[in-house]
Structure formats: structure tokens, C-alpha cells
Tab-separated table of C-alpha atoms and ligand atoms in Angstrom:
chain	number	residue	atom	x	y	z
B	1	UNK	CA	23.249	-9.102	11.203
B	2	UNK	CA	22.102	-9.817	7.659
B	3	UNK	CA	19.741	-12.285	6.026
B	4	UNK	CA	21.118	-13.646	2.763
B	5	UNK	CA	18.764	-15.486	0.424
B	6	UNK	CA	20.333	-17.125	-2.583
B	7	UNK	CA	18.512	-18.715	-5.544
B	8	UNK	CA	15.588	-19.992	-3.516
B	9	UNK	CA	13.105	-22.042	-5.557
B	10	UNK	CA	9.915	-23.883	-4.695
B	11	UNK	CA	7.420	-25.773	-6.807
B	12	UNK	CA	4.346	-27.264	-5.101
B	13	UNK	CA	3.216	-30.840	-5.720
B	14	UNK	CA	0.546	-29.663	-8.178
B	15	UNK	CA	3.226	-28.041	-10.372
B	16	UNK	CA	2.729	-24.405	-9.239
B	17	UNK	CA	6.083	-22.670	-9.157
B	18	UNK	CA	5.815	-20.315	-6.186
B	19	UNK	CA	9.475	-19.201	-5.994
B	20	UNK	CA	11.915	-19.031	-8.879
B	21	UNK	CA	15.581	-18.362	-8.024
B	22	UNK	CA	14.808	-15.699	-5.421
B	23	UNK	CA	17.924	-13.878	-4.186
B	24	UNK	CA	17.786	-11.036	-1.642
B	25	UNK	CA	20.012	-9.399	0.930
B	26	UNK	CA	18.162	-8.038	3.951
B	27	UNK	CA	19.785	-5.781	6.570
B	28	UNK	CA	18.303	-4.661	9.921
B	29	UNK	CA	15.416	-2.232	9.434
B	30	UNK	CA	12.114	-2.532	7.650
B	31	UNK	CA	12.136	-4.615	4.491
B	32	UNK	CA	8.994	-4.506	2.335
B	33	UNK	CA	8.203	-7.476	0.127
B	34	UNK	CA	5.633	-6.134	-2.302
B	35	UNK	CA	3.652	-8.144	-4.832
B	36	UNK	CA	0.152	-8.987	-6.039
B	37	UNK	CA	-1.834	-11.915	-4.661
B	38	UNK	CA	-0.273	-15.193	-5.698
B	39	UNK	CA	3.195	-13.641	-6.232
B	40	UNK	CA	4.879	-16.018	-3.774
B	41	UNK	CA	5.162	-13.774	-0.726
B	42	UNK	CA	3.655	-16.207	1.786
B	43	UNK	CA	5.671	-19.072	0.324
B	44	UNK	CA	8.852	-17.067	0.906
B	45	UNK	CA	7.765	-16.001	4.418
B	46	UNK	CA	6.923	-19.576	5.411
B	47	UNK	CA	10.252	-20.825	4.074
B	48	UNK	CA	12.180	-18.168	6.007
B	49	UNK	CA	10.131	-19.016	9.112
B	50	UNK	CA	11.337	-22.657	8.671
B	51	UNK	CA	7.770	-23.910	8.304
B	52	UNK	CA	8.154	-25.139	4.750
B	53	UNK	CA	10.989	-26.697	2.744
B	54	UNK	CA	12.466	-25.110	-0.369
B	55	UNK	CA	13.458	-27.302	-3.342
B	56	UNK	CA	16.697	-25.456	-4.000
B	57	UNK	CA	18.690	-22.511	-2.749
B	58	UNK	CA	20.269	-21.271	0.452
B	59	UNK	CA	19.395	-18.892	3.255
B	60	UNK	CA	21.946	-17.649	5.790
B	61	UNK	CA	21.650	-15.422	8.791
B	62	UNK	CA	25.017	-13.757	8.979
B	63	UNK	CA	26.109	-12.219	12.280
B	64	UNK	CA	29.396	-10.631	13.356
B	65	UNK	CA	30.952	-13.907	14.351
B	66	UNK	CA	28.870	-16.698	12.846
B	67	UNK	CA	26.755	-17.710	9.915
B	68	UNK	CA	23.603	-19.706	10.552
B	69	UNK	CA	22.202	-21.963	7.837
B	70	UNK	CA	18.490	-21.112	8.102
B	71	UNK	CA	17.237	-24.071	6.056
B	72	UNK	CA	19.274	-26.620	8.035
B	73	UNK	CA	19.441	-25.320	11.596
B	74	UNK	CA	15.720	-24.876	12.072
B	75	UNK	CA	15.595	-25.118	15.863
B	76	UNK	CA	18.242	-22.423	16.347
B	77	UNK	CA	16.607	-20.187	13.781
B	78	UNK	CA	13.235	-20.488	15.527
B	79	UNK	CA	14.802	-19.079	18.693
B	80	UNK	CA	15.849	-15.982	16.767
B	81	UNK	CA	12.660	-15.511	14.850
B	82	UNK	CA	9.186	-14.089	15.420
B	83	UNK	CA	6.479	-14.806	12.867
B	84	UNK	CA	3.036	-13.329	12.396
B	85	UNK	CA	1.275	-15.411	9.748
B	86	UNK	CA	-1.482	-14.091	7.509
B	87	UNK	CA	-4.097	-16.010	9.472
B	88	UNK	CA	-3.586	-16.788	13.086
B	89	UNK	CA	-6.006	-18.196	15.591
B	90	UNK	CA	-6.567	-17.041	19.150
B	91	UNK	CA	-8.706	-18.506	21.887
B	92	UNK	CA	-11.596	-16.035	21.818
B	93	UNK	CA	-12.482	-16.597	25.469
B	94	UNK	CA	-9.013	-15.857	26.799
B	95	UNK	CA	-7.798	-12.366	27.583
B	96	UNK	CA	-4.704	-10.973	25.861
B	97	UNK	CA	-2.837	-11.137	29.141
B	98	UNK	CA	-3.726	-14.781	29.812
B	99	UNK	CA	-2.942	-15.880	26.278
B	100	UNK	CA	0.389	-14.055	26.145
B	101	UNK	CA	1.310	-15.560	29.499
B	102	UNK	CA	0.456	-18.994	28.086
B	103	UNK	CA	2.613	-18.407	24.982
B	104	UNK	CA	5.448	-17.134	27.157
B	105	UNK	CA	5.328	-20.352	29.196
B	106	UNK	CA	5.406	-22.363	25.950
B	107	UNK	CA	8.469	-20.353	24.895
B	108	UNK	CA	10.204	-21.630	28.025
B	109	UNK	CA	9.896	-18.566	30.262
B	110	UNK	CA	9.072	-20.594	33.388
B	111	UNK	CA	9.583	-18.128	36.253
B	112	UNK	CA	6.176	-16.530	36.958
B	113	UNK	CA	7.624	-13.181	38.052
B	114	UNK	CA	9.872	-12.884	35.009
B	115	UNK	CA	6.985	-13.972	32.787
B	116	UNK	CA	4.656	-11.326	34.249
B	117	UNK	CA	7.241	-8.622	33.617
B	118	UNK	CA	7.825	-9.701	30.014
B	119	UNK	CA	4.097	-9.951	29.292
B	120	UNK	CA	3.497	-6.519	30.821
B	121	UNK	CA	6.291	-4.938	28.771
B	122	UNK	CA	4.941	-6.436	25.533
B	123	UNK	CA	1.369	-5.339	26.295
B	124	UNK	CA	2.662	-1.828	26.930
B	125	UNK	CA	4.797	-1.804	23.791
B	126	UNK	CA	1.825	-2.833	21.635
B	127	UNK	CA	-0.537	-0.404	23.404
B	128	UNK	CA	-2.757	-3.221	24.643
B	129	UNK	CA	-2.102	-2.799	28.349
B	130	UNK	CA	-5.362	-0.894	29.013
B	131	UNK	CA	-7.369	-3.687	27.294
B	132	UNK	CA	-5.289	-6.603	28.582
B	133	UNK	CA	-8.203	-8.130	30.530
B	134	UNK	CA	-10.599	-8.039	27.595
B	135	UNK	CA	-11.384	-11.329	25.801
B	136	UNK	CA	-9.525	-11.708	22.500
B	137	UNK	CA	-12.820	-12.567	20.790
B	138	UNK	CA	-13.903	-8.956	21.391
B	139	UNK	CA	-10.746	-7.398	19.937
B	140	UNK	CA	-10.918	-5.300	16.747
B	141	UNK	CA	-8.835	-6.305	13.707
B	142	UNK	CA	-6.127	-3.805	14.610
B	143	UNK	CA	-5.970	-4.927	18.228
B	144	UNK	CA	-5.692	-8.562	17.119
B	145	UNK	CA	-2.814	-7.702	14.808
B	146	UNK	CA	-1.012	-5.832	17.588
B	147	UNK	CA	-1.579	-8.838	19.833
B	148	UNK	CA	-0.030	-10.938	17.035
B	149	UNK	CA	3.058	-8.725	17.145
B	150	UNK	CA	3.221	-9.020	20.940
B	151	UNK	CA	3.281	-12.828	20.724
B	152	UNK	CA	5.778	-12.751	17.829
B	153	UNK	CA	8.121	-10.569	19.919
B	154	UNK	CA	8.230	-13.032	22.829
B	155	UNK	CA	11.798	-14.216	23.308
B	156	UNK	CA	13.384	-11.090	21.759
B	157	UNK	CA	13.690	-12.212	18.141
B	158	UNK	CA	16.389	-10.846	15.842
B	159	UNK	CA	14.072	-11.208	12.846
B	160	UNK	CA	10.370	-10.471	12.742
B	161	UNK	CA	8.354	-11.722	9.769
B	162	UNK	CA	4.856	-10.319	9.233
B	163	UNK	CA	2.697	-11.578	6.395
B	164	UNK	CA	0.065	-9.160	4.987
B	165	UNK	CA	-0.570	-7.617	8.411
B	166	UNK	CA	-2.527	-4.524	7.401
B	167	UNK	CA	-5.135	-6.095	5.095
B	168	UNK	CA	-8.555	-5.196	6.476
B	169	UNK	CA	-7.363	-2.580	8.983
B	170	UNK	CA	-8.954	0.854	8.964
B	171	UNK	CA	-6.630	3.849	8.380
B	172	UNK	CA	-6.208	4.729	12.067
B	173	UNK	CA	-5.424	1.131	13.013
B	174	UNK	CA	-3.036	0.794	10.078
B	175	UNK	CA	-1.240	3.910	11.168
B	176	UNK	CA	-0.896	2.634	14.729
B	177	UNK	CA	0.321	-0.709	13.439
B	178	UNK	CA	2.880	1.022	11.171
B	179	UNK	CA	4.219	3.003	14.117
B	180	UNK	CA	4.630	-0.159	16.140
B	181	UNK	CA	6.506	-1.914	13.318
B	182	UNK	CA	8.776	1.105	12.722
B	183	UNK	CA	9.710	1.087	16.369
B	184	UNK	CA	10.523	-2.627	16.276
B	185	UNK	CA	12.395	-2.152	12.985
B	186	UNK	CA	14.859	0.231	14.631
B	187	UNK	CA	16.677	-2.673	16.221
B	188	UNK	CA	16.039	-5.865	14.285
B	189	UNK	CA	15.241	-7.168	10.793
B	190	UNK	CA	11.525	-6.772	10.080
B	191	UNK	CA	10.206	-8.341	6.880
B	192	UNK	CA	6.782	-7.082	5.907
B	193	UNK	CA	4.954	-8.806	3.095
B	194	UNK	CA	2.152	-6.800	1.524
B	195	UNK	CA	0.230	-6.036	-1.658
B	196	UNK	CA	-0.328	-2.454	-0.464
B	197	UNK	CA	2.187	-0.061	-2.022
B	198	UNK	CA	1.566	2.592	0.637
B	199	UNK	CA	2.657	0.227	3.418
B	200	UNK	CA	6.069	0.039	1.786
B	201	UNK	CA	6.444	3.695	0.822
B	202	UNK	CA	5.432	4.891	4.296
B	203	UNK	CA	7.461	2.451	6.243
B	204	UNK	CA	10.305	0.567	4.608
B	205	UNK	CA	13.917	1.514	3.951
B	206	UNK	CA	14.527	-1.573	1.801
B	207	UNK	CA	12.179	-3.344	-0.574
B	208	UNK	CA	11.665	-5.881	-3.319
B	209	UNK	CA	8.873	-6.357	-5.833
B	210	UNK	CA	8.011	-9.990	-6.450
B	211	UNK	CA	5.777	-11.312	-9.224
B	212	UNK	CA	5.062	-14.931	-10.174
B	213	UNK	CA	7.808	-16.116	-7.837
B	214	UNK	CA	10.516	-13.869	-9.275
B	215	UNK	CA	12.168	-10.780	-7.814
B	216	UNK	CA	11.562	-8.012	-10.338
B	217	UNK	CA	13.101	-5.042	-8.546
B	218	UNK	CA	15.000	-4.468	-5.346
B	219	UNK	CA	16.462	-1.385	-3.661
B	220	UNK	CA	15.689	1.516	-1.376
B	221	UNK	CA	12.209	3.004	-1.941
B	222	UNK	CA	13.513	6.609	-1.953
B	223	UNK	CA	16.152	5.712	-4.552
B	224	UNK	CA	13.668	3.740	-6.641
B	225	UNK	CA	11.298	6.731	-6.682
B	226	UNK	CA	14.165	9.126	-7.485
B	227	UNK	CA	15.212	6.908	-10.427
B	228	UNK	CA	11.671	7.069	-11.839
B	229	UNK	CA	11.487	10.885	-11.897
B	230	UNK	CA	11.163	12.207	-15.454
B	231	UNK	CA	9.690	8.921	-16.700
B	232	UNK	CA	6.032	9.311	-15.712
B	233	UNK	CA	3.659	11.333	-17.899
B	234	UNK	CA	0.015	12.239	-17.491
B	235	UNK	CA	-2.877	13.274	-19.698
B	236	UNK	CA	-6.612	13.898	-19.335
B	237	UNK	CA	-8.716	12.077	-21.900
B	238	UNK	CA	-12.347	11.118	-22.487
B	239	UNK	CA	-13.217	7.732	-21.117
B	240	UNK	CA	-13.980	6.515	-24.645
B	241	UNK	CA	-10.372	7.225	-25.679
B	242	UNK	CA	-8.928	4.887	-23.062
B	243	UNK	CA	-8.717	1.711	-25.191
B	244	UNK	CA	-6.873	3.475	-28.035
B	245	UNK	CA	-4.426	5.057	-25.574
B	246	UNK	CA	-3.834	1.718	-23.880
B	247	UNK	CA	-2.968	0.250	-27.254
B	248	UNK	CA	-0.639	3.067	-28.219
B	249	UNK	CA	1.122	3.971	-24.958
B	250	UNK	CA	2.496	2.194	-21.902
B	251	UNK	CA	-0.473	3.178	-19.706
B	252	UNK	CA	0.277	2.165	-16.104
B	253	UNK	CA	-2.846	3.594	-14.458
B	254	UNK	CA	-6.091	5.367	-15.220
B	255	UNK	CA	-8.341	7.232	-12.823
B	256	UNK	CA	-11.875	8.282	-13.578
B	257	UNK	CA	-13.052	11.677	-12.323
B	258	UNK	CA	-16.435	10.899	-10.797
B	259	UNK	CA	-19.319	12.163	-12.920
B	260	UNK	CA	-17.145	13.846	-15.581
B	261	UNK	CA	-16.534	11.096	-18.143
B	262	UNK	CA	-12.870	12.211	-18.013
B	263	UNK	CA	-9.989	9.941	-17.149
B	264	UNK	CA	-6.469	10.865	-16.092
B	265	UNK	CA	-3.983	8.374	-17.443
B	266	UNK	CA	-0.359	7.876	-16.465
B	267	UNK	CA	2.213	6.549	-18.896
B	268	UNK	CA	5.678	5.250	-18.053
B	269	UNK	CA	8.256	6.111	-20.731
B	270	UNK	CA	11.882	7.296	-20.860
B	271	UNK	CA	10.851	10.215	-23.106
B	272	UNK	CA	7.685	12.316	-23.315
B	273	UNK	CA	5.378	10.272	-25.586
B	274	UNK	CA	4.175	13.423	-27.387
B	275	UNK	CA	3.236	17.057	-26.733
B	276	UNK	CA	-0.221	16.105	-25.407
B	277	UNK	CA	1.407	14.638	-22.257
B	278	UNK	CA	2.605	16.553	-19.207
B	279	UNK	CA	5.305	15.407	-16.783
B	280	UNK	CA	3.988	13.837	-13.563
B	281	UNK	CA	5.692	13.441	-10.211
B	282	UNK	CA	6.611	9.738	-9.952
B	283	UNK	CA	5.661	7.749	-6.860
B	284	UNK	CA	6.194	4.173	-5.766
B	285	UNK	CA	2.796	3.108	-7.093
B	286	UNK	CA	3.835	4.211	-10.615
B	287	UNK	CA	7.001	2.134	-10.397
B	288	UNK	CA	5.087	-0.837	-9.013
B	289	UNK	CA	2.437	-0.731	-11.765
B	290	UNK	CA	5.146	-0.464	-14.419
B	291	UNK	CA	7.177	-3.347	-13.011
B	292	UNK	CA	4.091	-5.583	-12.796
B	293	UNK	CA	3.017	-4.595	-16.304
B	294	UNK	CA	6.458	-5.407	-17.722
B	295	UNK	CA	6.444	-8.711	-15.871
B	296	UNK	CA	2.984	-9.604	-17.219
B	297	UNK	CA	4.172	-8.774	-20.746
B	298	UNK	CA	7.182	-11.027	-20.281
B	299	UNK	CA	4.832	-13.852	-19.265
B	300	UNK	CA	2.624	-13.285	-22.333
B	301	UNK	CA	5.549	-13.017	-24.742
B	302	UNK	CA	8.194	-15.498	-23.650
B	303	UNK	CA	11.379	-15.143	-25.716
V	1	ADP	P1	1.159	-14.585	-2.047
V	1	ADP	O1	1.458	-14.728	-0.599
V	1	ADP	O2	2.050	-13.582	-2.733
V	1	ADP	O3	-0.301	-14.331	-2.328
V	1	ADP	P2	1.609	-17.460	-2.190
V	1	ADP	O4	2.984	-17.760	-1.762
V	1	ADP	O5	0.497	-17.710	-1.225
V	1	ADP	O6	1.518	-15.972	-2.776
V	1	ADP	O7	1.272	-18.314	-3.493
V	1	ADP	C1	2.144	-18.378	-4.634
V	1	ADP	C2	1.554	-19.374	-5.617
V	1	ADP	O8	1.625	-20.682	-5.056
V	1	ADP	C3	0.087	-19.128	-5.943
V	1	ADP	O9	-0.108	-19.496	-7.287
V	1	ADP	C4	-0.624	-20.067	-4.991
V	1	ADP	O10	-1.877	-20.447	-5.533
V	1	ADP	C5	0.322	-21.242	-4.932
V	1	ADP	N1	0.307	-21.974	-3.656
V	1	ADP	C6	0.489	-21.458	-2.405
V	1	ADP	N2	0.472	-22.423	-1.469
V	1	ADP	C7	0.267	-23.585	-2.158
V	1	ADP	C8	0.161	-24.971	-1.758
V	1	ADP	N3	0.267	-25.334	-0.492
V	1	ADP	N4	-0.038	-25.883	-2.755
V	1	ADP	C9	-0.132	-25.515	-4.055
V	1	ADP	N5	-0.030	-24.242	-4.478
V	1	ADP	C10	0.165	-23.289	-3.541
């Protein structure tokens, strides 16, 4: 099964262009959609989840024997899809078990015995079984997000869409949440939207960088990082030298050493800028910063 997105565009009523000719091909596994706030990630997620109309473009879910038109056949798509929005409400006084049982009934799982089994399996899968009787209002951020995944997995979706799920989670909770998604991503398409580079580098085998509604880079994270090797350079400078270096070189990041007045800068360039720079090991964050910087430049200097 594959999700094919072709030239998807969306402009809101106030004139904001959220998506501009977005084309992507998404195979089963973990797909990371990476971009800064306002890039268009949620707009794309909501469109794929059939909750919002696009102005132009096509989306198909292609299986072995049939091709489903996602933008037209909304009801069928909803049966194949689980969605965890950025903000989702729960009834704080209900327990996870009660609420999941309620959602399962809404999904059309009417037999109580079957429903109990499904709810139990999902609570176990998301590691919430021991706290299933606790009120949702008392859940931590990480527990709430895992509950969100449990409800999104009701009905065995073929695609799971999660919008900025790790924002606000502490490292241990994020790690647990990542493990859960990886497990789910072994069998179905999981689309993870995030502004956190680490989420993508730790987790995803396919990715795209989106900025101002446009796809700026797509590929496999390991390949993207491999392609950047030999193009990232570093140098220690005094803090006061930062502005002149930013003017002269393609500085993608700068980090201050606490208390020293020294800054380590990273520059992205095909060739070593000059002998004062040393080669640096490229990572996904370097690529991301460079792509966003190039995209910002293109916005400032339209041709
Ligand atoms: P992201 O999820 O990457 O932060 P969004 O898809 O939420 O990006 O937003 C993309 C752009 O569209 C932003 O400029 C945002 O302000 C704008 N936008 C989002 N939703 C609406 C809406 N309902 N009406 C008008 N503008 C919107």
C-alpha cells in the first residue's frame, strides 16, 4: 500500500497559502514530515485525514488491487485511517478504559465481549493497562498521547497520522512514545508531523522537509545525512565575531559555550570555506537548518 499525493494546494479564505503544489509518495513505515511552525504540516495532515478540503491536487491510496481517491471517497478512507490531532479533548472524569470502550462503540464495535478484548489489547499495546482505571484528567502528557494512539488505532487502520505528538513530552515519555510508534510503523503507514529534528532522525525511514507550504527536500534520512557529509564545516570564534561571519559565510548554526564568550559555528558549503575551518560530521539538523535557510533566502529574494 502506498499514499500518493500529487500537487496538493490550499489557500485559506484570508489569503494564507498553506500548501503549494505538495507532491509526496509515502510507503508503509514511519514517514516524518518536518518543518517549522506555520510550514503547513497540520493543513496537510487535516487534508489527508479528510477533515479539510484542498483547492487543487489529488491524493490516492494505492493498494495491490485498487486505488482509492482519498479526497473523494471520504467515508471509505476514514475506515482505513487513524488520526491523532495536535489538540484532542478527553473527558477528564472518565477512565481510559471507559473512554476507549465508548470510542470503540462509536466505531461500530457493538459486541461487548469483542469490544472488551479490543480495548484490552490496545491498552496493553500502549502500556496503559496498569493505569486503565485512572481518570484521564490525572494522566501525564505522555500517557495522554499514548491514549490518543490507542483511540487512533481502533478499527485497525492502514494509515496512522499523528500531528506534533511529542511536543511537551519529557525525554523518557518521548522515548516510550517513539517506541510505540516504531512498533506500529512496522505494519502500516505512519505519518508523523513534527518540528523536532530528533524525532525524525531517531525514528523515520522516510521524510520530507516542508517550509511555507512547499516540499523542500524528500528522501531517506540516512541517505540525506550521507549526502551532506563533507559539506559541513566548523570553527570556534569569539562571540563578537559572529555577525561578520554570518555576513561572510553560510552559517547554519551557532552554539555558545556557557561562560566562555566563545561560539562554535557551523557552515554549510560544498568546499572548505578557508583554512580556519575544520570538517564537521554532518547530521540531520545541519541539513534541516541549511534547507530552511535556503528557503528563507528564496522568499526574501524572489527571482
Ligand atoms: P504547521 O502545522 O506546520 O504549524 P499549519 O498548517 O497549521 O502549519 O499552518 C500553515 C499556515 O496556514 C500558517 O501560516 C497558519 O497561520 C495558516 N493557517 C492554518 N490554519 C488556518 C485557518 N484555518 N485559516 C487561516 N489560516 C490558517
